Tab-separated table of C-alpha atoms in Angstrom:
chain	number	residue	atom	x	y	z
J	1	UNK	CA	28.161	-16.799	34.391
J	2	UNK	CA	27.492	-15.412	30.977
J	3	UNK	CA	30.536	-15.661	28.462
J	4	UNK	CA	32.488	-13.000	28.996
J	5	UNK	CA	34.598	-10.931	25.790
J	6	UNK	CA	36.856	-9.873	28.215
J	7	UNK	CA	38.365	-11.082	31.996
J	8	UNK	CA	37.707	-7.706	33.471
J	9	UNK	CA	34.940	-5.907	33.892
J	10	UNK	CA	34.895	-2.691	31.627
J	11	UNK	CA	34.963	0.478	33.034
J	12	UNK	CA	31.643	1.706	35.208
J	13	UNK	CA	32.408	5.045	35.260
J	14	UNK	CA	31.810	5.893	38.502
J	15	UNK	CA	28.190	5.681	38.398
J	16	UNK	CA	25.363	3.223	37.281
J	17	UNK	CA	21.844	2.863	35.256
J	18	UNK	CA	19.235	1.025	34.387
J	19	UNK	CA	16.696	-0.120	32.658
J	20	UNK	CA	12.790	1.777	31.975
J	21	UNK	CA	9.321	0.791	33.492
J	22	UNK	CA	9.110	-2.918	32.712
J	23	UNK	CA	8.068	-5.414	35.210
J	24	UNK	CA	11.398	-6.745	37.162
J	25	UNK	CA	11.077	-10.497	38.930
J	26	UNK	CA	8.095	-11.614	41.082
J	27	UNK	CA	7.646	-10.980	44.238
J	28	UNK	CA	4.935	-12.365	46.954
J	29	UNK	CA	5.601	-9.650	49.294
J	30	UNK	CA	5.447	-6.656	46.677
J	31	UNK	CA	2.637	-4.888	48.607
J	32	UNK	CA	5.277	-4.411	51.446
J	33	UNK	CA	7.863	-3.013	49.684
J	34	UNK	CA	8.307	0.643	50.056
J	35	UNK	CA	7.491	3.160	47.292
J	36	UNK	CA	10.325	3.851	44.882
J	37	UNK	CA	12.256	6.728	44.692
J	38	UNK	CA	10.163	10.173	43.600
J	39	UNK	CA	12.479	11.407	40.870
J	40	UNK	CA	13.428	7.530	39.460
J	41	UNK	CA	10.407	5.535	40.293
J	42	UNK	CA	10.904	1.772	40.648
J	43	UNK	CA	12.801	0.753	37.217
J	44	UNK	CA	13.439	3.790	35.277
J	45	UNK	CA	13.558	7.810	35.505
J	46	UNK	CA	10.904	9.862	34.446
J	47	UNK	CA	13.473	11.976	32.123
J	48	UNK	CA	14.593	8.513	31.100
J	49	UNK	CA	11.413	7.354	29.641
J	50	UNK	CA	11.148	10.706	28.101
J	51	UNK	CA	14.265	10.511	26.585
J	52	UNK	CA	13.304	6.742	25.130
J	53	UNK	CA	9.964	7.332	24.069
J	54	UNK	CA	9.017	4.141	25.410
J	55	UNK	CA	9.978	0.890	23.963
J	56	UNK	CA	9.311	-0.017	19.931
J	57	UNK	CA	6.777	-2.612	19.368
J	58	UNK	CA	8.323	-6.209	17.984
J	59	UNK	CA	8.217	-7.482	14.556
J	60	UNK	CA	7.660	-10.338	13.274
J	61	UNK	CA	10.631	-12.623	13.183
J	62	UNK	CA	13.300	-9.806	13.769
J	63	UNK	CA	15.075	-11.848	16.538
J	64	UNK	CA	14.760	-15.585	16.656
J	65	UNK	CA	14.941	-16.765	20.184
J	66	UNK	CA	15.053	-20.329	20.746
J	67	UNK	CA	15.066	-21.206	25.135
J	68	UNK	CA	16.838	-23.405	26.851
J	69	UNK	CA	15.037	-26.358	28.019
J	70	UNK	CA	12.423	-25.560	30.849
J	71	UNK	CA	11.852	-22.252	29.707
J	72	UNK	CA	9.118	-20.934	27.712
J	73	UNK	CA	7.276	-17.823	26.167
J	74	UNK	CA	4.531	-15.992	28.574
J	75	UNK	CA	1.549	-14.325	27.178
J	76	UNK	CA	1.746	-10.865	27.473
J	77	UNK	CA	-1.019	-7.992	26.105
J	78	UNK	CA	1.790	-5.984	24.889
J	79	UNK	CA	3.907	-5.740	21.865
J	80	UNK	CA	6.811	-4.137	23.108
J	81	UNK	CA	7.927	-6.257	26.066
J	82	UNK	CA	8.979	-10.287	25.936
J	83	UNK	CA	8.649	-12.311	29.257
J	84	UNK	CA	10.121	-15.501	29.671
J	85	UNK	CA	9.967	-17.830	32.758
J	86	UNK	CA	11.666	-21.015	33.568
J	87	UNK	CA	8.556	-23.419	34.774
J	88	UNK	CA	9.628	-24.985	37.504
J	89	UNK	CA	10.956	-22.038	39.265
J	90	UNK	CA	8.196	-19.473	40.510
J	91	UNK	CA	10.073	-16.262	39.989
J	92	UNK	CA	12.664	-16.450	37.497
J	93	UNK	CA	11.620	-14.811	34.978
J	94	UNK	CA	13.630	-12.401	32.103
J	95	UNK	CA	12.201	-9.868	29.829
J	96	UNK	CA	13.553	-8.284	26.267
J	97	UNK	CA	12.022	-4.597	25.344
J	98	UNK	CA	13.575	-3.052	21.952
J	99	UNK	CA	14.412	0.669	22.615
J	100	UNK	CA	13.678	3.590	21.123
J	101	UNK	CA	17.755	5.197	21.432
J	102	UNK	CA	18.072	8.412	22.047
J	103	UNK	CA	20.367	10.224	19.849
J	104	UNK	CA	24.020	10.392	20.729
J	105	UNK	CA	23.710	6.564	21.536
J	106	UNK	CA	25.855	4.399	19.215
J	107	UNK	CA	25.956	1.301	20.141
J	108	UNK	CA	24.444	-1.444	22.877
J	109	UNK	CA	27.457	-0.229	25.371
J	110	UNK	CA	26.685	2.881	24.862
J	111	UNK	CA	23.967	2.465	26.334
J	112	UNK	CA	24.546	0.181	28.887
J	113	UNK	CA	26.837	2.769	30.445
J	114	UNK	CA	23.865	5.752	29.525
J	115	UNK	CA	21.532	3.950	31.898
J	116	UNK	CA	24.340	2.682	34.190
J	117	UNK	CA	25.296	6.916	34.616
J	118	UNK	CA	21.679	7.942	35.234
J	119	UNK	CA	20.526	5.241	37.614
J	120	UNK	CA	24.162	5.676	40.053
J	121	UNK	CA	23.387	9.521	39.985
J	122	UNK	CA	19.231	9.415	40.470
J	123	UNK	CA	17.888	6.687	41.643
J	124	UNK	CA	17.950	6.003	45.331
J	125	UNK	CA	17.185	2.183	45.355
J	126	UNK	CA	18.822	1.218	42.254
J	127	UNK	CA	22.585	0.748	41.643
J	128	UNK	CA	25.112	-0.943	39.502
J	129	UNK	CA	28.575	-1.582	40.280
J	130	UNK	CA	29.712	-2.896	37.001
J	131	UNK	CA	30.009	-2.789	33.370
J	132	UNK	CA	31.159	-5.943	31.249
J	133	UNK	CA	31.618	-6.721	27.770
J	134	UNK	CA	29.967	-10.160	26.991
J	135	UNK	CA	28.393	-12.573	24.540
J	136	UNK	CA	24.827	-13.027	24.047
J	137	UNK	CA	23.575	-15.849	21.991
J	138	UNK	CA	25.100	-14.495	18.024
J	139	UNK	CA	25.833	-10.676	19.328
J	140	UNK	CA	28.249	-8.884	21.564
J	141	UNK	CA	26.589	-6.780	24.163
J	142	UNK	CA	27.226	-5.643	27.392
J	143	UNK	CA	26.164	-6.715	31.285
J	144	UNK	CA	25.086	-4.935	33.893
J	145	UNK	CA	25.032	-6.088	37.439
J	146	UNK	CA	23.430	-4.609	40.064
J	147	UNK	CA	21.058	-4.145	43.013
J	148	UNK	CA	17.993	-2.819	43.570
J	149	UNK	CA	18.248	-1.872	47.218
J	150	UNK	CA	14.889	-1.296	49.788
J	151	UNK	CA	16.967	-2.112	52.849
J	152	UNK	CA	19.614	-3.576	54.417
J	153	UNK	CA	17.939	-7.020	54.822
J	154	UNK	CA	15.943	-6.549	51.756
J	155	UNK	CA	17.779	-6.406	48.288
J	156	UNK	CA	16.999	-7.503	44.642
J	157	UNK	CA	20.166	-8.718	42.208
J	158	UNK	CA	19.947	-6.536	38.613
J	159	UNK	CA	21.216	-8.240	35.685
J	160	UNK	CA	20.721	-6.163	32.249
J	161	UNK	CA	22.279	-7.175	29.211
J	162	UNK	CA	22.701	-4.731	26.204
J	163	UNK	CA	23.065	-6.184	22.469
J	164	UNK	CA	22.356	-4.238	19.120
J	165	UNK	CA	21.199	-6.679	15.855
J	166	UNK	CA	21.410	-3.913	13.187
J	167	UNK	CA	20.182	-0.906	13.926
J	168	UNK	CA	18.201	-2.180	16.629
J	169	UNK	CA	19.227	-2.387	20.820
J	170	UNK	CA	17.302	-4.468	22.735
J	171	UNK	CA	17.669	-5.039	26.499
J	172	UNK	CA	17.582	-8.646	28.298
J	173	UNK	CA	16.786	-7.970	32.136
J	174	UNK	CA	15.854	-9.611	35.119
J	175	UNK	CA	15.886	-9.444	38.794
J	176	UNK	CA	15.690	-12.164	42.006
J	177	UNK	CA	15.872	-11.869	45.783
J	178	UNK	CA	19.551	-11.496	46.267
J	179	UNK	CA	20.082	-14.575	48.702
J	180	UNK	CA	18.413	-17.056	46.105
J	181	UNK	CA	21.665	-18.804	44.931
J	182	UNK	CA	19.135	-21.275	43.240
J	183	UNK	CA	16.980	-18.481	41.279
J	184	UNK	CA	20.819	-16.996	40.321
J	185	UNK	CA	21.862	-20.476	38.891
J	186	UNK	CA	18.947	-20.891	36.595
J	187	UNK	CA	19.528	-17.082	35.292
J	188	UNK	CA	23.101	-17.614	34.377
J	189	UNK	CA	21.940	-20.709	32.932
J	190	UNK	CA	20.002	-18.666	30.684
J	191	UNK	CA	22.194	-16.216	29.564
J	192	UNK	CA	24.919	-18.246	28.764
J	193	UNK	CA	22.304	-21.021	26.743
J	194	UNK	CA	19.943	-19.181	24.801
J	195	UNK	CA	19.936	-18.465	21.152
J	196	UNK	CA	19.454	-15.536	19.908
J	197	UNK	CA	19.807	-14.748	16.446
């Protein structure tokens, strides 16, 4: 599990978030899936991406991110979003977006529980049950864990983890079919060994 700051889980507030439209985990059988929820869509609310503006392209050398062994950097057209996939494990894969904060957000909890509030209240197939404080390579940050739900027999694990490097918050998230113990394993694995500095 990723290093935890504290032995409980910090307060969820009742209700949950999460993250804005960036690809979640692979899938073979995406085309079946049924279309997300109207007001929500698939990873993120339409008043949500309004209120982020999207996410903030990367710079040059702002974070340095070394992997743990067997991962490695994907090529990606875009500037804004990171994917990283372990190689000998078709579908897990994690992603880093910087956001764009909207004002009243002070920190990477803050946020955390921002996105864990709007996604409990509006989305219909996304939920999070709970809110931790952890570490993250050199920064605190906080975890969310949740599920992104199409039907009984057919669920997704959420993890999104929330860290700020000075004024910056970026978002580490991922997603895997939620009966792949082994996909879970090299996740955690991960979290708890990458560098990030």
């Amino acid at each position: 599990m990723v290093k935890s700051a504290t032995d409980k889980p910090a307060d969820s507030g009742g209700t949950v978030e999460s993250t804005t439209d960036k690809p979640t985990g692979s899938d073979d059988n995406a085309e079946d899936l049924p279309e997300p929820a109207e007001d929500m869509g698939s990873s993120g609310s339409n008043q949500l991406a309004e209120d982020l503006e999207a996410f903030l392209p990367f710079e040059e050398g702002e974070l340095i991110i070394e992997l743990p062994e067997g991962w490695e950097e994907d090529e990606i057209n875009d500037d804004t979003i990171k994917q990283y996939s372990y190689t000998e494990s078709f579908g897990a894969s994690v992603f880093l977006v910087k956001y764009n904060v909207p004002g009243g957000i002070k920190d990477a909890r803050s946020l955390a529980k921002h996105f864990m509030d709007e996604f409990n209240e509006k989305d219909n197939y996304t939920k999070f049950y709970s809110l931790t404080d952890i570490n993250i390579g050199s920064f605190k940050g906080a975890r969310l864990d949740g599920e992104l739900i199409f039907d009984e027999d057919l669920k997704e694990t959420l993890v999104h983890i929330y860290f700020q490097k000075n004024n910056n918050i970026y978002e580490i998230s991922t997603s895997c079919d939620a009966e792949d113990e082994e996909a879970k394993d090299i996740l955690e694995s991960f979290f708890e060994s990458v560098e990030i500095r």
